[in-house]
mmCIF file of C-alpha atoms and ligand atoms in Angstrom:
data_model
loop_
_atom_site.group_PDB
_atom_site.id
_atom_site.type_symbol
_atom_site.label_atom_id
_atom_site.label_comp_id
_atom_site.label_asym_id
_atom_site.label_seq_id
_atom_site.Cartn_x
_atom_site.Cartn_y
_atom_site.Cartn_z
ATOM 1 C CA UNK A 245 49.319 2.715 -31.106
ATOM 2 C CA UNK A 246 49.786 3.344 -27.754
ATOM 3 C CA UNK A 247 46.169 4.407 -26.811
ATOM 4 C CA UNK A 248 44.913 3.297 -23.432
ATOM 5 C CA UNK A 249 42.084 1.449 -23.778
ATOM 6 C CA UNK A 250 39.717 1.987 -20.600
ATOM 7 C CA UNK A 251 37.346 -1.283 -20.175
ATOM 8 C CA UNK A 252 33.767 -0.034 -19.030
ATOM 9 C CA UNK A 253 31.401 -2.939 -20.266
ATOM 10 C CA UNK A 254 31.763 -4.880 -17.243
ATOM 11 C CA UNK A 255 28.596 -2.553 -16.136
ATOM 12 C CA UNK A 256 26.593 -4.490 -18.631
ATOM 13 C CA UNK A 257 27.413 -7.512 -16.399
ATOM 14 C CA UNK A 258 26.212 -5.790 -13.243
ATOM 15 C CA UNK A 259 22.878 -6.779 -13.624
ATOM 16 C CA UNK A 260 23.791 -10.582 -14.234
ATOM 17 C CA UNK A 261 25.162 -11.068 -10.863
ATOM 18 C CA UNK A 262 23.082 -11.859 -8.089
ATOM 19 C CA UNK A 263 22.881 -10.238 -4.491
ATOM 20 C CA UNK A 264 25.502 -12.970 -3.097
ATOM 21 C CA UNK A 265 28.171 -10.933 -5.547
ATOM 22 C CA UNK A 266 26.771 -7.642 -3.893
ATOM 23 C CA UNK A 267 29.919 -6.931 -2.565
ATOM 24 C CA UNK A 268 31.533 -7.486 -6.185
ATOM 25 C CA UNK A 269 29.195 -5.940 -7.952
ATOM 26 C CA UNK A 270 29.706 -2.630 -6.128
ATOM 27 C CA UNK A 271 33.196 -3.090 -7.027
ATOM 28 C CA UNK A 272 32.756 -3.378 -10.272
ATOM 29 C CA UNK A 273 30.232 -0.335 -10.625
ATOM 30 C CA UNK A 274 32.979 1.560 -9.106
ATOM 31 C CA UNK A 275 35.492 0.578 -11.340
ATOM 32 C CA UNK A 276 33.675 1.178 -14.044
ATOM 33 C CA UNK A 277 32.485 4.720 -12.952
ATOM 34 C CA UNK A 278 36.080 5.833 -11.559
ATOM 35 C CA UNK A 279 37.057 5.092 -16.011
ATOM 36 C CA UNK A 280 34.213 7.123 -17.114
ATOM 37 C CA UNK A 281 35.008 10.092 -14.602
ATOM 38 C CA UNK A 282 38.570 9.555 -15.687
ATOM 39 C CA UNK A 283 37.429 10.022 -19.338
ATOM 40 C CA UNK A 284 35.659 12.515 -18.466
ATOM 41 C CA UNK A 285 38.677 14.775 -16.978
ATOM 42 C CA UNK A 286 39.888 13.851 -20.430
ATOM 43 C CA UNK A 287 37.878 15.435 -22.336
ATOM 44 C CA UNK A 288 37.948 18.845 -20.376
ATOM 45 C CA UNK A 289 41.719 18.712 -20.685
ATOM 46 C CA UNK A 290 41.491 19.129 -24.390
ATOM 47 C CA UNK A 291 41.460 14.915 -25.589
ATOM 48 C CA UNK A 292 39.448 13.003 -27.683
ATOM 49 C CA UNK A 293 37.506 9.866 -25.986
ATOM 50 C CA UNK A 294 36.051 7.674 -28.033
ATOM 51 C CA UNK A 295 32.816 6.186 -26.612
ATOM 52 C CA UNK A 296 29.908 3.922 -27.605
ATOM 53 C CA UNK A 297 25.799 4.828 -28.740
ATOM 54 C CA UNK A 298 23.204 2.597 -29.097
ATOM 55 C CA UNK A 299 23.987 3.387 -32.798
ATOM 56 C CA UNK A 300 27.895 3.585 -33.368
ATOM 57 C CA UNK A 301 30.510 4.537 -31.331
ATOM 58 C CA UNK A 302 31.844 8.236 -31.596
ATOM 59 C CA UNK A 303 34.833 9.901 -31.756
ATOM 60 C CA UNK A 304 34.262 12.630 -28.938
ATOM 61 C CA UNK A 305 35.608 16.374 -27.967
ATOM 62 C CA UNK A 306 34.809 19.291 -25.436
ATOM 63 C CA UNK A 307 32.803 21.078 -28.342
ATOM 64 C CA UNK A 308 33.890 24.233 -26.624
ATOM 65 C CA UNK A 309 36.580 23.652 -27.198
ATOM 66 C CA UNK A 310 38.367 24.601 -31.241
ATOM 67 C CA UNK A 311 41.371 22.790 -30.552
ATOM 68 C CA UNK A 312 40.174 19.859 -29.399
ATOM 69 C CA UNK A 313 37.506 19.598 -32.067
ATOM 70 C CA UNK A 314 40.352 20.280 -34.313
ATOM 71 C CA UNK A 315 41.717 17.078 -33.562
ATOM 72 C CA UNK A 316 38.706 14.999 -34.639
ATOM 73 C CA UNK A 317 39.308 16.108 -38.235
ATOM 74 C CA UNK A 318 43.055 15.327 -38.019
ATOM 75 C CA UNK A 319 42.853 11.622 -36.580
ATOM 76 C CA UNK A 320 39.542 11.266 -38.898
ATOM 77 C CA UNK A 321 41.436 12.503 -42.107
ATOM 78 C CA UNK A 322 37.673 14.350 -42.177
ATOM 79 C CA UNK A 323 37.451 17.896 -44.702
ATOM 80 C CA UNK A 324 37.559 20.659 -41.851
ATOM 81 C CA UNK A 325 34.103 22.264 -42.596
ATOM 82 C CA UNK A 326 31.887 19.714 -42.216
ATOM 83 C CA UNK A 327 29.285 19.826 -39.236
ATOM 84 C CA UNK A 328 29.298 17.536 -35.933
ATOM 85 C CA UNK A 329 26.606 16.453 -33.441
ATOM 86 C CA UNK A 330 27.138 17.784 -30.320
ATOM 87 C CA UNK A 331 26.192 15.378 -27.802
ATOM 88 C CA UNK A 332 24.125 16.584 -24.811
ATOM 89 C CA UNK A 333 22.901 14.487 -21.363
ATOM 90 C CA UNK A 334 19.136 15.739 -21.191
ATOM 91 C CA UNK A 335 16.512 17.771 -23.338
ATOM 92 C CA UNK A 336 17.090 20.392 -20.540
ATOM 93 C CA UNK A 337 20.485 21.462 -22.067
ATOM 94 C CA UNK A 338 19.168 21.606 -25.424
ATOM 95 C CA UNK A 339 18.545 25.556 -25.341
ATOM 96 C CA UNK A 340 22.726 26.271 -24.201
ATOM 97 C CA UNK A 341 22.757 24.831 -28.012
ATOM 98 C CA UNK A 342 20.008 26.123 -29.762
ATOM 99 C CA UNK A 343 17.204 29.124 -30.109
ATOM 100 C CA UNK A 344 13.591 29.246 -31.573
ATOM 101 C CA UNK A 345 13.482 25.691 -31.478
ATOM 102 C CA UNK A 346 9.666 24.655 -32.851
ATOM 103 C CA UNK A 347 7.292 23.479 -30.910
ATOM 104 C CA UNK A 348 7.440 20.091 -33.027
ATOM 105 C CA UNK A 349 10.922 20.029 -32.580
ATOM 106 C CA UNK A 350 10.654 19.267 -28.471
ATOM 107 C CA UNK A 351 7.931 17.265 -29.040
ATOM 108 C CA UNK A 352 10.645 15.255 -31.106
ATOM 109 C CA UNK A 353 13.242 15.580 -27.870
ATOM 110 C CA UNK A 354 10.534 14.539 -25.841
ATOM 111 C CA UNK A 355 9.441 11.732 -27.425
ATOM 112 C CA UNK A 356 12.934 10.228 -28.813
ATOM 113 C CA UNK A 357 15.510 11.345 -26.267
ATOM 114 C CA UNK A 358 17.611 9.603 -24.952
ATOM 115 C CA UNK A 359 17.224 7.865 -28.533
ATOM 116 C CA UNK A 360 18.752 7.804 -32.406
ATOM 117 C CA UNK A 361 17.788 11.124 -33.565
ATOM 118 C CA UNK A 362 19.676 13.976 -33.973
ATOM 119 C CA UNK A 363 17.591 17.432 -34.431
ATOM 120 C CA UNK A 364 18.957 19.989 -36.583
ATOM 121 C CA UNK A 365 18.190 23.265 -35.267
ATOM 122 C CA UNK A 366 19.105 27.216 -35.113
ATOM 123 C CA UNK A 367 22.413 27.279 -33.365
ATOM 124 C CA UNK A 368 22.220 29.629 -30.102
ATOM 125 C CA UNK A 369 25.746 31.676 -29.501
ATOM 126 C CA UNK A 370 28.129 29.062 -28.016
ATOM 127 C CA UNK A 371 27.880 26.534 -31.121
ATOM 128 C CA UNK A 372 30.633 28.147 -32.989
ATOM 129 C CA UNK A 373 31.629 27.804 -36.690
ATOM 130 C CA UNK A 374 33.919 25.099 -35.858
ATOM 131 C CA UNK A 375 30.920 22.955 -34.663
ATOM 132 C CA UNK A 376 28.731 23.828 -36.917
ATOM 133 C CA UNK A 377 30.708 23.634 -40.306
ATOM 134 C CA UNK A 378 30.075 27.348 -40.845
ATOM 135 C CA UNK A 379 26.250 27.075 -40.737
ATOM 136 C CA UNK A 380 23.989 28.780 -38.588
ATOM 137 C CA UNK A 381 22.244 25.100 -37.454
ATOM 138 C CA UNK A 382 23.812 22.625 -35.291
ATOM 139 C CA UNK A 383 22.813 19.567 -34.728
ATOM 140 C CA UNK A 384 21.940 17.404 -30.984
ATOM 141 C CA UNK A 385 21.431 14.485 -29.875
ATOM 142 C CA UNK A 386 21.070 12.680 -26.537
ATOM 143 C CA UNK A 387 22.483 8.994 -27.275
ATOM 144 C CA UNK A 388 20.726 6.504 -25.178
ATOM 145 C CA UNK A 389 23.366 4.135 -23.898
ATOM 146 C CA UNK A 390 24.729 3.934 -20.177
ATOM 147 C CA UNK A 391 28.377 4.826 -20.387
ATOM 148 C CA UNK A 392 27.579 7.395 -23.127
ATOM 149 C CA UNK A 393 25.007 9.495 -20.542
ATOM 150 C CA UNK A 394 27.212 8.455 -17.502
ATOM 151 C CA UNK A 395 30.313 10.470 -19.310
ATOM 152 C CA UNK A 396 28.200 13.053 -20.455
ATOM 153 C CA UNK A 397 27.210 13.519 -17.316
ATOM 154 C CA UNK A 398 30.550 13.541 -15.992
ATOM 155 C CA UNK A 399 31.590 16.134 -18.386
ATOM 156 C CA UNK A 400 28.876 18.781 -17.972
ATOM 157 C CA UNK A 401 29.523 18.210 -14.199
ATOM 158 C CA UNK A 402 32.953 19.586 -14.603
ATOM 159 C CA UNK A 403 31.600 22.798 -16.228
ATOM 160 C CA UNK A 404 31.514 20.609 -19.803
ATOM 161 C CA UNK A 405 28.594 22.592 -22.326
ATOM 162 C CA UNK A 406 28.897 19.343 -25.089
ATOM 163 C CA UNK A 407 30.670 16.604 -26.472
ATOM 164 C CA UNK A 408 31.265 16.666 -30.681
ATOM 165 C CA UNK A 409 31.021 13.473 -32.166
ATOM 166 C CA UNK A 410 31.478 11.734 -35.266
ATOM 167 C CA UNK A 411 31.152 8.306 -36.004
ATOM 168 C CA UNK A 412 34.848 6.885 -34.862
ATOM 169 C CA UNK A 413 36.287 6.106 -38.637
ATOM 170 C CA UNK A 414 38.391 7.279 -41.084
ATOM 171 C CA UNK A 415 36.834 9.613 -43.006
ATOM 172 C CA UNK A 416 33.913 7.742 -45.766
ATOM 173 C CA UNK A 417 34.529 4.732 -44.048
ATOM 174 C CA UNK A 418 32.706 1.902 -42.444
ATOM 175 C CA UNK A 419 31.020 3.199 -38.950
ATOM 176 C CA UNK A 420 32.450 1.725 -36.065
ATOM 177 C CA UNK A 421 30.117 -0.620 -33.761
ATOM 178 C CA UNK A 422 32.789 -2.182 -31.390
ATOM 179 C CA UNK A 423 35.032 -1.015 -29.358
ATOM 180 C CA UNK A 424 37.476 -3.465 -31.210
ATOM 181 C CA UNK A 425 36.299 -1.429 -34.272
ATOM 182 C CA UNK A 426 37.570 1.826 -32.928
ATOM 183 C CA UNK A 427 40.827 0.587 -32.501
ATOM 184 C CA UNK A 428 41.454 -0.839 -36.123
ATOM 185 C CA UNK A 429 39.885 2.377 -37.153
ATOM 186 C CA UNK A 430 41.785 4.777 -35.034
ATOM 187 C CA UNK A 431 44.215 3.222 -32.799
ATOM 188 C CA UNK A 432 47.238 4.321 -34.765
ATOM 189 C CA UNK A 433 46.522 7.993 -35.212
ATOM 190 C CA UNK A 434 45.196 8.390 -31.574
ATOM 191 C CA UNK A 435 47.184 10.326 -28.936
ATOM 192 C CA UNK A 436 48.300 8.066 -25.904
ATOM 193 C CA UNK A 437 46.398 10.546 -23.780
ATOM 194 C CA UNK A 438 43.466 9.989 -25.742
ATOM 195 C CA UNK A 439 41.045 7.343 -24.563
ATOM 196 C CA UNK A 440 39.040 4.504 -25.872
ATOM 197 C CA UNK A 441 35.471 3.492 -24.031
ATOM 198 C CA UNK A 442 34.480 -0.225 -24.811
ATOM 199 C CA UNK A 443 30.750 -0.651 -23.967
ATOM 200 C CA UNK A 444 30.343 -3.382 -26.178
ATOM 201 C CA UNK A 445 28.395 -4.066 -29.196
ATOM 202 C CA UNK A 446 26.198 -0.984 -30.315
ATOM 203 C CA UNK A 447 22.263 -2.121 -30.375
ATOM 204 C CA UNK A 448 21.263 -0.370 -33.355
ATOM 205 C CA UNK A 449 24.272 -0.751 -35.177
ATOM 206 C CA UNK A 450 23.907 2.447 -37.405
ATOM 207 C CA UNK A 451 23.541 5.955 -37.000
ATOM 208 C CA UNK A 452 21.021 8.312 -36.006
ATOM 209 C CA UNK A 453 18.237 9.650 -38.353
ATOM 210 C CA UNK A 454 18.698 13.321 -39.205
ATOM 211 C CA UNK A 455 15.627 15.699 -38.717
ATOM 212 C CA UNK A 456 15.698 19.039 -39.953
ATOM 213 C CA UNK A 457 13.490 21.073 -37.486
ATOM 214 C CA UNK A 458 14.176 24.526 -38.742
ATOM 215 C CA UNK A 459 10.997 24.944 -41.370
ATOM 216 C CA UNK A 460 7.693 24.699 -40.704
ATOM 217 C CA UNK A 461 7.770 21.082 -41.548
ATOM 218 C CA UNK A 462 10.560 18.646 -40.282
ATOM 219 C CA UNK A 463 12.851 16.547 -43.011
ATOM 220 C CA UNK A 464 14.479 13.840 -42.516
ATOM 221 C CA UNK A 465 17.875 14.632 -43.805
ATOM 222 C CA UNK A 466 19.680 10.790 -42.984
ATOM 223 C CA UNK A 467 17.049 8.148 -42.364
ATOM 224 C CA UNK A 468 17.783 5.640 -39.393
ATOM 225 C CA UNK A 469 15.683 3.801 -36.593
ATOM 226 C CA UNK A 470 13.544 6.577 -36.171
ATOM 227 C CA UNK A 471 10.903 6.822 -39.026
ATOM 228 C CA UNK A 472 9.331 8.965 -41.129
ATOM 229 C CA UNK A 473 6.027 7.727 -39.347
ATOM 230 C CA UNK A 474 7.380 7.812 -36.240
ATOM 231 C CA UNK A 475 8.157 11.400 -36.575
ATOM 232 C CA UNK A 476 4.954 12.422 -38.179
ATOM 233 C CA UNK A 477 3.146 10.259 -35.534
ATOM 234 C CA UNK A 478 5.017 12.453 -32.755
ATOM 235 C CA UNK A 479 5.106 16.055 -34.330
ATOM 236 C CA UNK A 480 2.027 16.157 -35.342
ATOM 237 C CA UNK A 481 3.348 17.659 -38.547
ATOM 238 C CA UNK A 482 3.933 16.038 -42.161
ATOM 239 C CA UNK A 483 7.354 15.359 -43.162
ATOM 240 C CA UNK A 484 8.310 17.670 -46.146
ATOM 241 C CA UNK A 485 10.651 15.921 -48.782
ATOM 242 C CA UNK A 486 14.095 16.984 -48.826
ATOM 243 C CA UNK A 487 15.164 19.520 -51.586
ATOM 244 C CA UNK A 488 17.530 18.699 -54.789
ATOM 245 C CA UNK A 489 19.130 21.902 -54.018
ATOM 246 C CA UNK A 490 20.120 21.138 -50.573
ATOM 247 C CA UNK A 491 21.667 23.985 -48.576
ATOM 248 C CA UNK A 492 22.529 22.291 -45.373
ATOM 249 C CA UNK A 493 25.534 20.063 -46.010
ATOM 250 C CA UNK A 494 25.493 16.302 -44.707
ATOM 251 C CA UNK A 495 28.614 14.413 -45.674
ATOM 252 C CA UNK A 496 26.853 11.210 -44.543
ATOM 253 C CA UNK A 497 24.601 11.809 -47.707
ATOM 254 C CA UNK A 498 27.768 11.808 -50.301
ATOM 255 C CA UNK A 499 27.011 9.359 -52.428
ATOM 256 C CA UNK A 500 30.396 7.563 -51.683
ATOM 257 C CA UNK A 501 30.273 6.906 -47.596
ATOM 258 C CA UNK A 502 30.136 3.362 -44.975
ATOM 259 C CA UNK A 503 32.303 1.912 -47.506
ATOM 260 C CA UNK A 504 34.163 -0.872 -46.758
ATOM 261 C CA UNK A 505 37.753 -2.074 -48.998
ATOM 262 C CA UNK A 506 35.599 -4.865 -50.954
ATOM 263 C CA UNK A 507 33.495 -3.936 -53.917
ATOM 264 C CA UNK A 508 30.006 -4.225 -52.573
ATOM 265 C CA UNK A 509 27.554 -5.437 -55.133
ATOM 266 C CA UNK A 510 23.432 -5.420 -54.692
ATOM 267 C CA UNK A 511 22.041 -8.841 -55.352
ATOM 268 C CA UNK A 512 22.585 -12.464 -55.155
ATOM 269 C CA UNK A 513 26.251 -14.091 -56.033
ATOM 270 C CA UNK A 514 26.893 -15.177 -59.627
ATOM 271 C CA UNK A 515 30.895 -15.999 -58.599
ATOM 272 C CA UNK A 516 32.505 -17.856 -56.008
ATOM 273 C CA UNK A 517 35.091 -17.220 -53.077
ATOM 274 C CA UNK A 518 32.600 -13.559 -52.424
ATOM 275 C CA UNK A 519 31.462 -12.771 -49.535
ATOM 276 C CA UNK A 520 27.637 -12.534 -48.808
ATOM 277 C CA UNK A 521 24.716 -10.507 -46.669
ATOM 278 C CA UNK A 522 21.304 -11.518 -46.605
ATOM 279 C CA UNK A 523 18.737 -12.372 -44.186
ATOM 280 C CA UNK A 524 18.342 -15.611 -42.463
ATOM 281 C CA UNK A 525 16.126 -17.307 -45.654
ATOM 282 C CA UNK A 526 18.578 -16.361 -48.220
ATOM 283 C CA UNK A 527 20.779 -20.089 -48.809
ATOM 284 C CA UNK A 528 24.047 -19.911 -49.076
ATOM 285 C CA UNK A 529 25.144 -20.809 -52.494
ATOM 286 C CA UNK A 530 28.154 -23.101 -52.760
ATOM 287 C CA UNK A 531 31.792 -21.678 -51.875
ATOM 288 C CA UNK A 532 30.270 -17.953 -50.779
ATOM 289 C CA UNK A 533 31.017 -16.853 -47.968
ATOM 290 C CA UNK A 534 28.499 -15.919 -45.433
ATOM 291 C CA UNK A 535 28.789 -12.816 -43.172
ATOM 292 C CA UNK A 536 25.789 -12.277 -42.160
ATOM 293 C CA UNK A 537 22.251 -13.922 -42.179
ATOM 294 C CA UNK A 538 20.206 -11.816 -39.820
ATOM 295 C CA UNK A 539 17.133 -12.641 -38.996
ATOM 296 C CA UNK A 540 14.904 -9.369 -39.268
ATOM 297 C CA UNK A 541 16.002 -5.978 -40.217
ATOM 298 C CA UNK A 542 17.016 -4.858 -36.784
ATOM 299 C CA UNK A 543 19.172 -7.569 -36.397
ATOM 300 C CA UNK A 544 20.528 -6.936 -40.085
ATOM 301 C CA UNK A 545 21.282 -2.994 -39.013
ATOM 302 C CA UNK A 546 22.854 -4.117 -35.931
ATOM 303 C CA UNK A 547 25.194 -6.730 -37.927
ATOM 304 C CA UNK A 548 26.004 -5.059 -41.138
ATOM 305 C CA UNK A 549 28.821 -3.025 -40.280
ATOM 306 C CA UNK A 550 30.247 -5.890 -38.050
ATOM 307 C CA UNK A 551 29.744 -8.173 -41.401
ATOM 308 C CA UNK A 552 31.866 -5.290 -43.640
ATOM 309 C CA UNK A 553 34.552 -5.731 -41.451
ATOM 310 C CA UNK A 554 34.716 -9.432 -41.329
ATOM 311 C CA UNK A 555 35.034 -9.418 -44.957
ATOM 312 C CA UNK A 556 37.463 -7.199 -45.086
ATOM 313 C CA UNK A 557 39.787 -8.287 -42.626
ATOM 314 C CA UNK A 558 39.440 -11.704 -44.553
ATOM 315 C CA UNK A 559 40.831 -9.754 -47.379
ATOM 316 C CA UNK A 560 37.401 -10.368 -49.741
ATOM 317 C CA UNK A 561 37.705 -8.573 -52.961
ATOM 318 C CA UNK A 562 34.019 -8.190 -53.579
ATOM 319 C CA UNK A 563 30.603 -8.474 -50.774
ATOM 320 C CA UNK A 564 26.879 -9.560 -52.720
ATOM 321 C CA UNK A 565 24.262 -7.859 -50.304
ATOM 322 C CA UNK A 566 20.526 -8.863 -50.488
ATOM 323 C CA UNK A 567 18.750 -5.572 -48.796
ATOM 324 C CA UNK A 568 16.101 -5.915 -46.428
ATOM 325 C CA UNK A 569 12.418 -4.953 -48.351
ATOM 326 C CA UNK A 570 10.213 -3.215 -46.169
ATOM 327 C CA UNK A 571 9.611 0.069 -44.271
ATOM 328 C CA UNK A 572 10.973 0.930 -40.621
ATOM 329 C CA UNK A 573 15.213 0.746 -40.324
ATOM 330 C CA UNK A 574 15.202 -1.054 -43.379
ATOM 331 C CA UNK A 575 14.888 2.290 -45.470
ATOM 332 C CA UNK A 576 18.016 3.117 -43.904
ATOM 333 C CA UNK A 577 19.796 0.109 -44.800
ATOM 334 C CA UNK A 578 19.144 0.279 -48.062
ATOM 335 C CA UNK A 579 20.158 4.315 -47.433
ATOM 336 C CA UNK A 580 23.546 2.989 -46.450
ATOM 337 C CA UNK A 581 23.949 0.071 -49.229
ATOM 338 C CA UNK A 582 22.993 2.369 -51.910
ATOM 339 C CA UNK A 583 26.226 4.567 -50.928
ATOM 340 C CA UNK A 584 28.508 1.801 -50.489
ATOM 341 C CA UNK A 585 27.840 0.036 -53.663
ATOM 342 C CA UNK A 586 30.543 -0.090 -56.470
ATOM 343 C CA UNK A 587 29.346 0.274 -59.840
HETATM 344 O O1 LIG B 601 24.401 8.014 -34.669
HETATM 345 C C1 LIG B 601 25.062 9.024 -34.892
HETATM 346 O O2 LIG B 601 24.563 10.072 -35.325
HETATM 347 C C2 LIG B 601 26.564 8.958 -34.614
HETATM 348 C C3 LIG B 601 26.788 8.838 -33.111
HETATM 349 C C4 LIG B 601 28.239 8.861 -32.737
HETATM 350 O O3 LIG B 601 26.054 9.832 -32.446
HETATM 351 N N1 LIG B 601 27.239 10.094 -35.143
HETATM 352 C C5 LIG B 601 27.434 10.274 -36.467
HETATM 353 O O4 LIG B 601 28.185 11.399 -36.730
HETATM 354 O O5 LIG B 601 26.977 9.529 -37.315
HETATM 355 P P1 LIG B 601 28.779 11.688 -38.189
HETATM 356 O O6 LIG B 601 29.542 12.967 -38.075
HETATM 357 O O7 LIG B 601 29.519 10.505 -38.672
HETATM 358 O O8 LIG B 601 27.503 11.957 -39.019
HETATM 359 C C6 LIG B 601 26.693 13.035 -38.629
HETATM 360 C C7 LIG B 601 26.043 13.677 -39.786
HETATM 361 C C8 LIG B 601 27.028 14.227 -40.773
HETATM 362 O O9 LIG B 601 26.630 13.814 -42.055
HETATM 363 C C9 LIG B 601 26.912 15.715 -40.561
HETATM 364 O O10 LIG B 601 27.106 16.430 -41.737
HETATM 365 C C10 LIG B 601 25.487 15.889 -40.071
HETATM 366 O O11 LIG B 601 25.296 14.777 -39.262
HETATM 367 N N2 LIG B 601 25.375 17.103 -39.294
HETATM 368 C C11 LIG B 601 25.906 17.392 -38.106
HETATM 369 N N3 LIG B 601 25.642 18.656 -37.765
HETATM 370 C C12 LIG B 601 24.928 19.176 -38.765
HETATM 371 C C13 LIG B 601 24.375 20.459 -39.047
HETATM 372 N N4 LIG B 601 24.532 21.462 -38.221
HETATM 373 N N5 LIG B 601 23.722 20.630 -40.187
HETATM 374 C C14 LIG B 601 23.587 19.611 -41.057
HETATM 375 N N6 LIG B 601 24.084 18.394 -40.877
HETATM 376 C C15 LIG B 601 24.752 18.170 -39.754
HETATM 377 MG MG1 LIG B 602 30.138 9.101 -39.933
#
């Protein structure tokens, strides 16, 4: 309630017009800058902005700040010692974060950022418990979308170190990929000085792969667009497989998370009046409801979330969801059905 809501994605339109809107287009560009900037000052002044990735939007604070950061877990409803990404414009800030970062490990920024992967690394002195859940690793990322790097920017031009950011959802829920999202999610917790970015839809749709740089060997610790051959490809170094007895905590790996209210259920409908995901080739059966029918598994990542919602807000008791075979992002879909399914 009462959270302004600062429209930005009119700079997605910018390049649509053509020179004889020069004049507007300038206009708009400023318009849209003068929010971010404005969001920006936000942040340093202790509030949460809530902004969109190319994966999901975040929930974001100066993560310099304890207080602010504090307030993530309150509007959240998220257990107080659980890690955050800090979010960082460049590779070049990457060391105010972190120390003996592996060689493999920039090869990693290098090759992905600005991109979906967060690195998990040694935390250098300013990434304090608060950030990093108690650990000694914190975790980076440099998201690759416009108004994302234009507030980061922003922020770190004011004297800003980081921005903390969790997906912007209650706590084990469904990942938010809209700015419309955000709201339904958060809106009613939110401060009224607190501010809401709309970019639009997020591209990837969900959230970063997780790479553990700080063995010898990197592991991927939440799979997403970036793959396991993509990372081996780029490192030069084997993947190792993560460990049963895993010390480093990742509350996006409890087996209960993305959920939405409706029971989801792997497979094809054997009831009526359900709702249903599948690709494109999948028929409809008779009285299902369709959410979704992607085409390929990038469009399926980029929709599912989007298609949780739309169930729920039609107030389905129970989604059937037909995962995407295959390598590439479609290991993590079936990484994020597999927690969402109720047995
Ligand atoms: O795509 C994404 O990663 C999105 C966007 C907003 O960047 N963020 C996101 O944040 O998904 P969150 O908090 O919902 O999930 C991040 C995961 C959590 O499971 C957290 O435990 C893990 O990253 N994580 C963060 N810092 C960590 C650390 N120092 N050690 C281990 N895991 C960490
Ligand atoms: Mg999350």
């Amino acid at each position: 309630m009462g959270t302004r809501r600062a429209r930005v994605s009119v700079i997605y339109f910018i390049s649509k017009l053509n020179e004889w809107d020069a004049l507007l287009m300038e206009k708009i560009k400023n318009s849209a800058k003068a929010e971010i900037k404005k969001a920006a000052h936000s942040l340093m002044d202790g509030y949460l902005v809530a902004f969109p990735t190319e994966t999901v939007y975040g929930l974001g604070a100066d993560a310099a700040n304890e207080k602010a950061v504090s307030r993530i877990y309150d509007v959240k409803g998220r257990p107080a010692n659980h890690p955050l990404i800090v979010h960082i414009s460049s590779i070049n800030k990457l060391e105010k974060w972190a120390v003996d970062v592996p060689e493999y490990a920039i090869k990693l920024a290098k090759e992905f950022w600005p991109g979906p992967l967060t690195l998990i690394l040694n935390r250098n002195k300013i990434a304090k418990d608060f950030i990093t859940g108690g650990q000694d690793k914190v975790g980076l990322r440099v998201p690759n979308q416009i108004t994302a790097l234009l507030l980061l920017q922003e922020f770190e031009k004011l004297g800003g170190l980081g921005v903390a950011a969790p997906s912007a959802n209650k706590f084990g829920a469904v990942s938010p990929t809209c700015a419309e999202a955000v709201i339904d999610e958060l809106g009613g917790v939110m401060d009224s000085k607190d501010l809401i970015l709309d970019g639009g839809k997020c591209e990837i749709g969900i959230e970063s792969t997780i790479v553990d740089c700080t063995q010898e060997h990197p592991r991927i610790l939440r799979p997403g667009w970036v793959t396991k051959n993509m990372i081996e490809e780029s490192s030069d170094k084997k993947v190792s497989p993560r460990l049963e007895t895993e010390q480093i905590r990742v509350p996006g790996q409890l087996e209960k998370h993305y959920k939405p209210k409706a029971r989801i259920q792997l497979g094809f409908p054997n009831e009526v009046n359900v709702g249903f995901i599948a690709l494109s080739n999948f028929k409809t059966p008779d009285s299902v409801i369709r959410l979704a029918s992607p085409k390929d598994s990038h469009s399926y990542a980029s929709e599912l979330y989007a298609a949780f919602r739309l169930g729920d807000a039609q107030g389905l008791s129970k989604i059937f969801v037909i995962a995407p075979e295959g390598d590439g992002i479609a290991v993590a879909i079936r990484d994020r059905l597999v927690r969402c399914v109720t047995y």
